[in-house]
């Protein structure tokens, strides 16, 4: 079974630039999550999709972060403009449903903002 | 808001030693509990999970965890570690019927010396 695919693996940008991350979940997984993992901390949920609808984006800094999952499959997370404190690993995960199911994680995109 | 705390940030032990990692959560309702592991250079993988039933849960690679509801704890154990258990371990919780969103602890880095 193919896992959750993310690209790019690494990205270095200057502050105030924009950046986008891509995620392809496991086939058939209706629920998709984006997590932010700052160095030395556990992952923190940014946004959760069920198919192409947003279930929870309460932790997403909407002044600079946006995410979409237009066709209910792939998803893109964008940061514009980036700040130094956005340096982190951005993890995408997917699960079959929204209750009592395991989430499968991708390898993440490591973003460094300089 | 719920929170998850892991008591140790770093653990160093020798092969064949026993391992116990502490995890406590703060939420009075019904929860699902997880332990994830991240080996160097790899993605987060599920070690074990508790949804209901027997509070002693057995996972992959000889790991087990015990859910003690009265103590809001879900400690991870392995009787005899191997060098290949060197990794970072994350405890995570989600609230039942609240959409599968995971709250993670800060992680524990485990180094097993050969």
PDB file of C-alpha atoms in Angstrom:
ATOM      1  CA  UNK A   1       0.000   0.000   0.000  1.00  0.00           C
ATOM      2  CA  UNK A   2       1.444   3.367  -0.987  1.00  0.00           C
ATOM      3  CA  UNK A   3       1.809   5.797   1.854  1.00  0.00           C
ATOM      4  CA  UNK A   4       1.122   9.497   2.154  1.00  0.00           C
ATOM      5  CA  UNK A   5       3.261  11.382  -0.343  1.00  0.00           C
ATOM      6  CA  UNK A   6       4.560  14.885   0.292  1.00  0.00           C
ATOM      7  CA  UNK A   7       6.722  17.252  -1.682  1.00  0.00           C
ATOM      8  CA  UNK A   8       9.106  18.897  -1.542  1.00  0.00           C
ATOM      9  CA  UNK A   9      11.101  17.230   1.248  1.00  0.00           C
ATOM     10  CA  UNK A  10      13.067  20.376   2.013  1.00  0.00           C
ATOM     11  CA  UNK A  11      12.565  24.058   1.315  1.00  0.00           C
ATOM     12  CA  UNK A  12      14.595  27.112   2.236  1.00  0.00           C
ATOM     13  CA  UNK A  13      13.079  30.547   1.649  1.00  0.00           C
ATOM     14  CA  UNK A  14      13.642  34.088   2.815  1.00  0.00           C
ATOM     15  CA  UNK A  15      11.172  35.744   5.136  1.00  0.00           C
ATOM     16  CA  UNK A  16       8.274  37.436   3.413  1.00  0.00           C
ATOM     17  CA  UNK A  17       8.472  34.990   0.495  1.00  0.00           C
ATOM     18  CA  UNK A  18       5.691  32.535  -0.245  1.00  0.00           C
ATOM     19  CA  UNK A  19       5.861  28.747  -0.279  1.00  0.00           C
ATOM     20  CA  UNK A  20       3.534  25.854  -1.070  1.00  0.00           C
ATOM     21  CA  UNK A  21       3.537  22.243   0.035  1.00  0.00           C
ATOM     22  CA  UNK A  22       1.758  19.373  -1.671  1.00  0.00           C
ATOM     23  CA  UNK A  23       0.232  16.219  -0.224  1.00  0.00           C
ATOM     24  CA  UNK A  24      -1.256  13.114  -1.821  1.00  0.00           C
ATOM     25  CA  UNK A  25      -3.046  10.973   0.784  1.00  0.00           C
ATOM     26  CA  UNK A  26      -3.499   7.224   0.779  1.00  0.00           C
ATOM     27  CA  UNK A  27      -6.024   6.181  -1.831  1.00  0.00           C
ATOM     28  CA  UNK A  28      -9.530   6.022  -0.412  1.00  0.00           C
ATOM     29  CA  UNK A  29      -8.777   8.111   2.655  1.00  0.00           C
ATOM     30  CA  UNK A  30     -11.473  10.735   2.974  1.00  0.00           C
ATOM     31  CA  UNK A  31      -9.859  12.667   5.820  1.00  0.00           C
ATOM     32  CA  UNK A  32      -6.694  14.689   5.397  1.00  0.00           C
ATOM     33  CA  UNK A  33      -4.752  16.641   8.020  1.00  0.00           C
ATOM     34  CA  UNK A  34      -1.925  19.155   7.999  1.00  0.00           C
ATOM     35  CA  UNK A  35       0.242  19.334  11.116  1.00  0.00           C
ATOM     36  CA  UNK A  36       3.080  21.701  11.995  1.00  0.00           C
ATOM     37  CA  UNK A  37       5.996  20.301  14.001  1.00  0.00           C
ATOM     38  CA  UNK A  38       8.392  22.878  15.392  1.00  0.00           C
ATOM     39  CA  UNK A  39      11.803  21.546  16.439  1.00  0.00           C
ATOM     40  CA  UNK A  40      11.648  19.951  19.872  1.00  0.00           C
ATOM     41  CA  UNK A  41       7.844  19.831  19.988  1.00  0.00           C
ATOM     42  CA  UNK A  42       5.126  17.408  19.027  1.00  0.00           C
ATOM     43  CA  UNK A  43       3.034  17.953  15.898  1.00  0.00           C
ATOM     44  CA  UNK A  44       0.222  20.486  16.144  1.00  0.00           C
ATOM     45  CA  UNK A  45      -2.879  20.287  13.959  1.00  0.00           C
ATOM     46  CA  UNK A  46      -3.311  23.151  11.510  1.00  0.00           C
ATOM     47  CA  UNK A  47      -6.300  22.023   9.457  1.00  0.00           C
ATOM     48  CA  UNK A  48      -8.453  18.966   8.850  1.00  0.00           C
ATOM     49  CA  UNK A  49     -10.415  18.166   5.680  1.00  0.00           C
ATOM     50  CA  UNK A  50     -13.197  15.675   5.164  1.00  0.00           C
ATOM     51  CA  UNK A  51     -13.269  15.082   1.404  1.00  0.00           C
ATOM     52  CA  UNK A  52     -13.011  18.628   0.032  1.00  0.00           C
ATOM     53  CA  UNK A  53     -14.598  20.373   3.009  1.00  0.00           C
ATOM     54  CA  UNK A  54     -12.843  21.908   6.005  1.00  0.00           C
ATOM     55  CA  UNK A  55     -13.708  20.202   9.309  1.00  0.00           C
ATOM     56  CA  UNK A  56     -11.441  22.216  11.586  1.00  0.00           C
ATOM     57  CA  UNK A  57      -9.131  25.127  10.835  1.00  0.00           C
ATOM     58  CA  UNK A  58      -9.229  26.743  14.254  1.00  0.00           C
ATOM     59  CA  UNK A  59      -5.439  26.506  14.673  1.00  0.00           C
ATOM     60  CA  UNK A  60      -4.554  27.783  11.202  1.00  0.00           C
ATOM     61  CA  UNK A  61      -3.067  31.316  11.158  1.00  0.00           C
ATOM     62  CA  UNK A  62      -5.391  32.469   8.441  1.00  0.00           C
ATOM     63  CA  UNK A  63      -3.669  35.792   7.871  1.00  0.00           C
ATOM     64  CA  UNK A  64      -0.779  33.961   6.222  1.00  0.00           C
ATOM     65  CA  UNK A  65      -1.656  30.280   5.883  1.00  0.00           C
ATOM     66  CA  UNK A  66      -4.157  28.779   3.473  1.00  0.00           C
ATOM     67  CA  UNK A  67      -4.983  25.248   2.426  1.00  0.00           C
ATOM     68  CA  UNK A  68      -7.212  23.632  -0.109  1.00  0.00           C
ATOM     69  CA  UNK A  69      -8.321  20.190  -1.193  1.00  0.00           C
ATOM     70  CA  UNK A  70     -10.312  21.016  -4.261  1.00  0.00           C
ATOM     71  CA  UNK A  71     -11.153  17.563  -5.602  1.00  0.00           C
ATOM     72  CA  UNK A  72     -11.151  15.758  -2.281  1.00  0.00           C
ATOM     73  CA  UNK A  73      -7.835  14.032  -2.958  1.00  0.00           C
ATOM     74  CA  UNK A  74      -4.593  16.049  -3.124  1.00  0.00           C
ATOM     75  CA  UNK A  75      -4.082  19.027  -0.895  1.00  0.00           C
ATOM     76  CA  UNK A  76      -1.901  22.119  -0.930  1.00  0.00           C
ATOM     77  CA  UNK A  77      -0.800  24.175   2.060  1.00  0.00           C
ATOM     78  CA  UNK A  78       0.486  27.684   1.357  1.00  0.00           C
ATOM     79  CA  UNK A  79       2.260  30.266   3.478  1.00  0.00           C
ATOM     80  CA  UNK A  80       2.326  33.859   2.294  1.00  0.00           C
ATOM     81  CA  UNK A  81       4.265  35.757   3.517  1.00  0.00           C
ATOM     82  CA  UNK A  82       6.526  33.479   5.546  1.00  0.00           C
ATOM     83  CA  UNK A  83       7.962  34.481   8.915  1.00  0.00           C
ATOM     84  CA  UNK A  84      11.030  33.155  10.689  1.00  0.00           C
ATOM     85  CA  UNK A  85       8.816  31.371  13.229  1.00  0.00           C
ATOM     86  CA  UNK A  86       7.236  29.318  10.432  1.00  0.00           C
ATOM     87  CA  UNK A  87      10.415  27.235  10.260  1.00  0.00           C
ATOM     88  CA  UNK A  88       9.162  23.737  11.021  1.00  0.00           C
ATOM     89  CA  UNK A  89       8.329  20.373   9.517  1.00  0.00           C
ATOM     90  CA  UNK A  90       4.906  20.337   7.864  1.00  0.00           C
ATOM     91  CA  UNK A  91       3.316  16.910   8.088  1.00  0.00           C
ATOM     92  CA  UNK A  92       0.414  15.655   6.062  1.00  0.00           C
ATOM     93  CA  UNK A  93      -1.645  12.734   7.350  1.00  0.00           C
ATOM     94  CA  UNK A  94      -4.706  10.880   6.171  1.00  0.00           C
ATOM     95  CA  UNK A  95      -7.249   8.496   7.607  1.00  0.00           C
ATOM     96  CA  UNK A  96     -10.198   6.509   6.366  1.00  0.00           C
ATOM     97  CA  UNK A  97     -12.713   8.453   8.375  1.00  0.00           C
ATOM     98  CA  UNK A  98     -13.115  10.932  11.184  1.00  0.00           C
ATOM     99  CA  UNK A  99     -13.800   8.638  14.131  1.00  0.00           C
ATOM    100  CA  UNK A 100     -11.777   5.911  15.816  1.00  0.00           C
ATOM    101  CA  UNK A 101      -9.365   5.474  12.942  1.00  0.00           C
ATOM    102  CA  UNK A 102      -5.611   5.536  12.644  1.00  0.00           C
ATOM    103  CA  UNK A 103      -3.901   8.464  10.946  1.00  0.00           C
ATOM    104  CA  UNK A 104      -1.056   7.685   8.545  1.00  0.00           C
ATOM    105  CA  UNK A 105       1.670  10.290   8.185  1.00  0.00           C
ATOM    106  CA  UNK A 106       3.876  11.375   5.323  1.00  0.00           C
ATOM    107  CA  UNK A 107       7.581  12.120   5.684  1.00  0.00           C
ATOM    108  CA  UNK A 108       6.958  15.827   5.907  1.00  0.00           C
ATOM    109  CA  UNK A 109       8.409  18.949   4.357  1.00  0.00           C
ATOM    110  CA  UNK A 110      11.134  20.666   6.337  1.00  0.00           C
ATOM    111  CA  UNK A 111      10.825  24.421   5.879  1.00  0.00           C
ATOM    112  CA  UNK A 112      13.597  26.795   6.855  1.00  0.00           C
ATOM    113  CA  UNK A 113      12.835  30.511   6.733  1.00  0.00           C
ATOM    114  CA  UNK A 114      15.942  32.712   6.763  1.00  0.00           C
TER     115      UNK A 114
ATOM    116  CA  UNK B   1      -8.314  22.489  25.738  1.00  0.00           C
ATOM    117  CA  UNK B   2      -6.786  19.095  26.141  1.00  0.00           C
ATOM    118  CA  UNK B   3      -3.050  18.638  26.588  1.00  0.00           C
ATOM    119  CA  UNK B   4      -0.627  15.732  26.609  1.00  0.00           C
ATOM    120  CA  UNK B   5       2.566  15.643  28.635  1.00  0.00           C
ATOM    121  CA  UNK B   6       5.457  13.259  28.305  1.00  0.00           C
ATOM    122  CA  UNK B   7       7.645  13.199  31.355  1.00  0.00           C
ATOM    123  CA  UNK B   8      11.044  12.615  29.813  1.00  0.00           C
ATOM    124  CA  UNK B   9      12.546  14.535  26.935  1.00  0.00           C
ATOM    125  CA  UNK B  10      15.570  12.263  26.579  1.00  0.00           C
ATOM    126  CA  UNK B  11      16.236   8.715  27.690  1.00  0.00           C
ATOM    127  CA  UNK B  12      19.533   6.874  27.273  1.00  0.00           C
ATOM    128  CA  UNK B  13      19.788   3.184  28.029  1.00  0.00           C
ATOM    129  CA  UNK B  14      21.734   0.101  27.086  1.00  0.00           C
ATOM    130  CA  UNK B  15      20.538  -2.809  24.996  1.00  0.00           C
ATOM    131  CA  UNK B  16      18.447  -5.335  26.938  1.00  0.00           C
ATOM    132  CA  UNK B  17      17.392  -2.712  29.474  1.00  0.00           C
ATOM    133  CA  UNK B  18      13.706  -2.169  30.115  1.00  0.00           C
ATOM    134  CA  UNK B  19      11.988   0.958  28.854  1.00  0.00           C
ATOM    135  CA  UNK B  20       9.047   2.846  30.267  1.00  0.00           C
ATOM    136  CA  UNK B  21       7.886   6.170  28.878  1.00  0.00           C
ATOM    137  CA  UNK B  22       5.298   8.171  30.735  1.00  0.00           C
ATOM    138  CA  UNK B  23       2.317   9.919  29.160  1.00  0.00           C
ATOM    139  CA  UNK B  24      -0.453  11.846  30.888  1.00  0.00           C
ATOM    140  CA  UNK B  25      -3.320  13.718  29.321  1.00  0.00           C
ATOM    141  CA  UNK B  26      -5.770  16.273  30.566  1.00  0.00           C
ATOM    142  CA  UNK B  27      -9.293  15.665  29.399  1.00  0.00           C
ATOM    143  CA  UNK B  28     -12.169  14.319  31.428  1.00  0.00           C
ATOM    144  CA  UNK B  29     -14.150  12.751  28.617  1.00  0.00           C
ATOM    145  CA  UNK B  30     -13.723   9.617  26.558  1.00  0.00           C
ATOM    146  CA  UNK B  31     -10.507   9.467  24.596  1.00  0.00           C
ATOM    147  CA  UNK B  32      -8.610   7.366  22.117  1.00  0.00           C
ATOM    148  CA  UNK B  33      -4.901   6.982  22.865  1.00  0.00           C
ATOM    149  CA  UNK B  34      -1.915   6.379  20.607  1.00  0.00           C
ATOM    150  CA  UNK B  35       1.820   5.948  20.661  1.00  0.00           C
ATOM    151  CA  UNK B  36       3.682   6.903  17.497  1.00  0.00           C
ATOM    152  CA  UNK B  37       7.373   6.331  16.787  1.00  0.00           C
ATOM    153  CA  UNK B  38       9.674   8.224  14.452  1.00  0.00           C
ATOM    154  CA  UNK B  39      12.890   6.413  13.534  1.00  0.00           C
ATOM    155  CA  UNK B  40      15.751   8.589  12.251  1.00  0.00           C
ATOM    156  CA  UNK B  41      14.937   9.885   8.787  1.00  0.00           C
ATOM    157  CA  UNK B  42      11.544   8.199   8.658  1.00  0.00           C
ATOM    158  CA  UNK B  43       7.929   9.227   9.001  1.00  0.00           C
ATOM    159  CA  UNK B  44       5.748   8.886  12.072  1.00  0.00           C
ATOM    160  CA  UNK B  45       4.479   5.326  12.446  1.00  0.00           C
ATOM    161  CA  UNK B  46       1.841   3.938  14.751  1.00  0.00           C
ATOM    162  CA  UNK B  47       3.175   1.684  17.503  1.00  0.00           C
ATOM    163  CA  UNK B  48      -0.116   0.954  19.189  1.00  0.00           C
ATOM    164  CA  UNK B  49      -3.532   2.389  19.929  1.00  0.00           C
ATOM    165  CA  UNK B  50      -6.286   2.133  22.492  1.00  0.00           C
ATOM    166  CA  UNK B  51      -9.914   2.721  21.620  1.00  0.00           C
ATOM    167  CA  UNK B  52     -11.757   0.530  24.123  1.00  0.00           C
ATOM    168  CA  UNK B  53     -11.657  -2.849  25.849  1.00  0.00           C
ATOM    169  CA  UNK B  54      -8.601  -4.354  27.540  1.00  0.00           C
ATOM    170  CA  UNK B  55      -6.565  -1.451  28.944  1.00  0.00           C
ATOM    171  CA  UNK B  56      -3.329  -3.352  28.322  1.00  0.00           C
ATOM    172  CA  UNK B  57      -2.560  -2.903  24.660  1.00  0.00           C
ATOM    173  CA  UNK B  58       0.089  -4.767  22.731  1.00  0.00           C
ATOM    174  CA  UNK B  59       1.680  -3.158  19.704  1.00  0.00           C
ATOM    175  CA  UNK B  60       4.378  -3.870  17.178  1.00  0.00           C
ATOM    176  CA  UNK B  61       8.010  -4.705  17.951  1.00  0.00           C
ATOM    177  CA  UNK B  62       7.295  -5.930  21.476  1.00  0.00           C
ATOM    178  CA  UNK B  63       5.878  -2.666  22.795  1.00  0.00           C
ATOM    179  CA  UNK B  64       2.874  -2.469  25.087  1.00  0.00           C
ATOM    180  CA  UNK B  65       1.004   0.293  26.861  1.00  0.00           C
ATOM    181  CA  UNK B  66      -1.398   0.407  29.758  1.00  0.00           C
ATOM    182  CA  UNK B  67      -4.327   2.793  29.977  1.00  0.00           C
ATOM    183  CA  UNK B  68      -5.078   3.791  33.571  1.00  0.00           C
ATOM    184  CA  UNK B  69      -8.191   5.915  33.398  1.00  0.00           C
ATOM    185  CA  UNK B  70      -8.049   7.051  37.009  1.00  0.00           C
ATOM    186  CA  UNK B  71      -4.559   8.438  36.458  1.00  0.00           C
ATOM    187  CA  UNK B  72      -5.193   9.819  32.957  1.00  0.00           C
ATOM    188  CA  UNK B  73      -2.110   7.896  31.892  1.00  0.00           C
ATOM    189  CA  UNK B  74      -1.034   5.744  28.959  1.00  0.00           C
ATOM    190  CA  UNK B  75       2.517   4.634  29.637  1.00  0.00           C
ATOM    191  CA  UNK B  76       4.572   2.783  27.050  1.00  0.00           C
ATOM    192  CA  UNK B  77       6.752  -0.177  27.984  1.00  0.00           C
ATOM    193  CA  UNK B  78       9.187  -2.611  26.444  1.00  0.00           C
ATOM    194  CA  UNK B  79      10.880  -5.267  28.593  1.00  0.00           C
ATOM    195  CA  UNK B  80      14.129  -5.431  26.624  1.00  0.00           C
ATOM    196  CA  UNK B  81      15.177  -2.776  24.143  1.00  0.00           C
ATOM    197  CA  UNK B  82      17.371  -3.161  21.097  1.00  0.00           C
ATOM    198  CA  UNK B  83      19.667  -0.700  19.396  1.00  0.00           C
ATOM    199  CA  UNK B  84      17.047  -0.442  16.618  1.00  0.00           C
ATOM    200  CA  UNK B  85      14.583   1.078  19.114  1.00  0.00           C
ATOM    201  CA  UNK B  86      16.552   4.315  18.976  1.00  0.00           C
ATOM    202  CA  UNK B  87      13.898   6.806  17.910  1.00  0.00           C
ATOM    203  CA  UNK B  88      11.591   9.564  19.067  1.00  0.00           C
ATOM    204  CA  UNK B  89       8.351   8.459  20.669  1.00  0.00           C
ATOM    205  CA  UNK B  90       5.162  10.518  20.728  1.00  0.00           C
ATOM    206  CA  UNK B  91       2.056   9.988  22.799  1.00  0.00           C
ATOM    207  CA  UNK B  92      -1.155  11.337  21.246  1.00  0.00           C
ATOM    208  CA  UNK B  93      -4.780  11.628  22.268  1.00  0.00           C
ATOM    209  CA  UNK B  94      -8.015  12.428  20.547  1.00  0.00           C
ATOM    210  CA  UNK B  95     -11.417  13.013  21.993  1.00  0.00           C
ATOM    211  CA  UNK B  96     -14.000  10.441  21.063  1.00  0.00           C
ATOM    212  CA  UNK B  97     -16.610  11.788  18.624  1.00  0.00           C
ATOM    213  CA  UNK B  98     -14.600  14.951  18.016  1.00  0.00           C
ATOM    214  CA  UNK B  99     -13.230  14.279  14.587  1.00  0.00           C
ATOM    215  CA  UNK B 100     -10.054  12.274  15.075  1.00  0.00           C
ATOM    216  CA  UNK B 101      -7.876  15.326  15.682  1.00  0.00           C
ATOM    217  CA  UNK B 102      -4.725  14.303  17.499  1.00  0.00           C
ATOM    218  CA  UNK B 103      -3.107  16.247  20.323  1.00  0.00           C
ATOM    219  CA  UNK B 104       0.508  15.201  20.685  1.00  0.00           C
ATOM    220  CA  UNK B 105       2.901  15.270  23.586  1.00  0.00           C
ATOM    221  CA  UNK B 106       6.309  16.863  23.151  1.00  0.00           C
ATOM    222  CA  UNK B 107       8.035  13.584  22.384  1.00  0.00           C
ATOM    223  CA  UNK B 108      10.768  11.548  24.080  1.00  0.00           C
ATOM    224  CA  UNK B 109      14.056  10.880  22.333  1.00  0.00           C
ATOM    225  CA  UNK B 110      15.313   7.415  23.179  1.00  0.00           C
ATOM    226  CA  UNK B 111      18.909   6.431  22.535  1.00  0.00           C
ATOM    227  CA  UNK B 112      19.803   2.778  22.970  1.00  0.00           C
ATOM    228  CA  UNK B 113      23.521   2.167  23.283  1.00  0.00           C
ATOM    229  CA  UNK B 114      24.794  -1.081  21.740  1.00  0.00           C
TER     230      UNK B 114
END
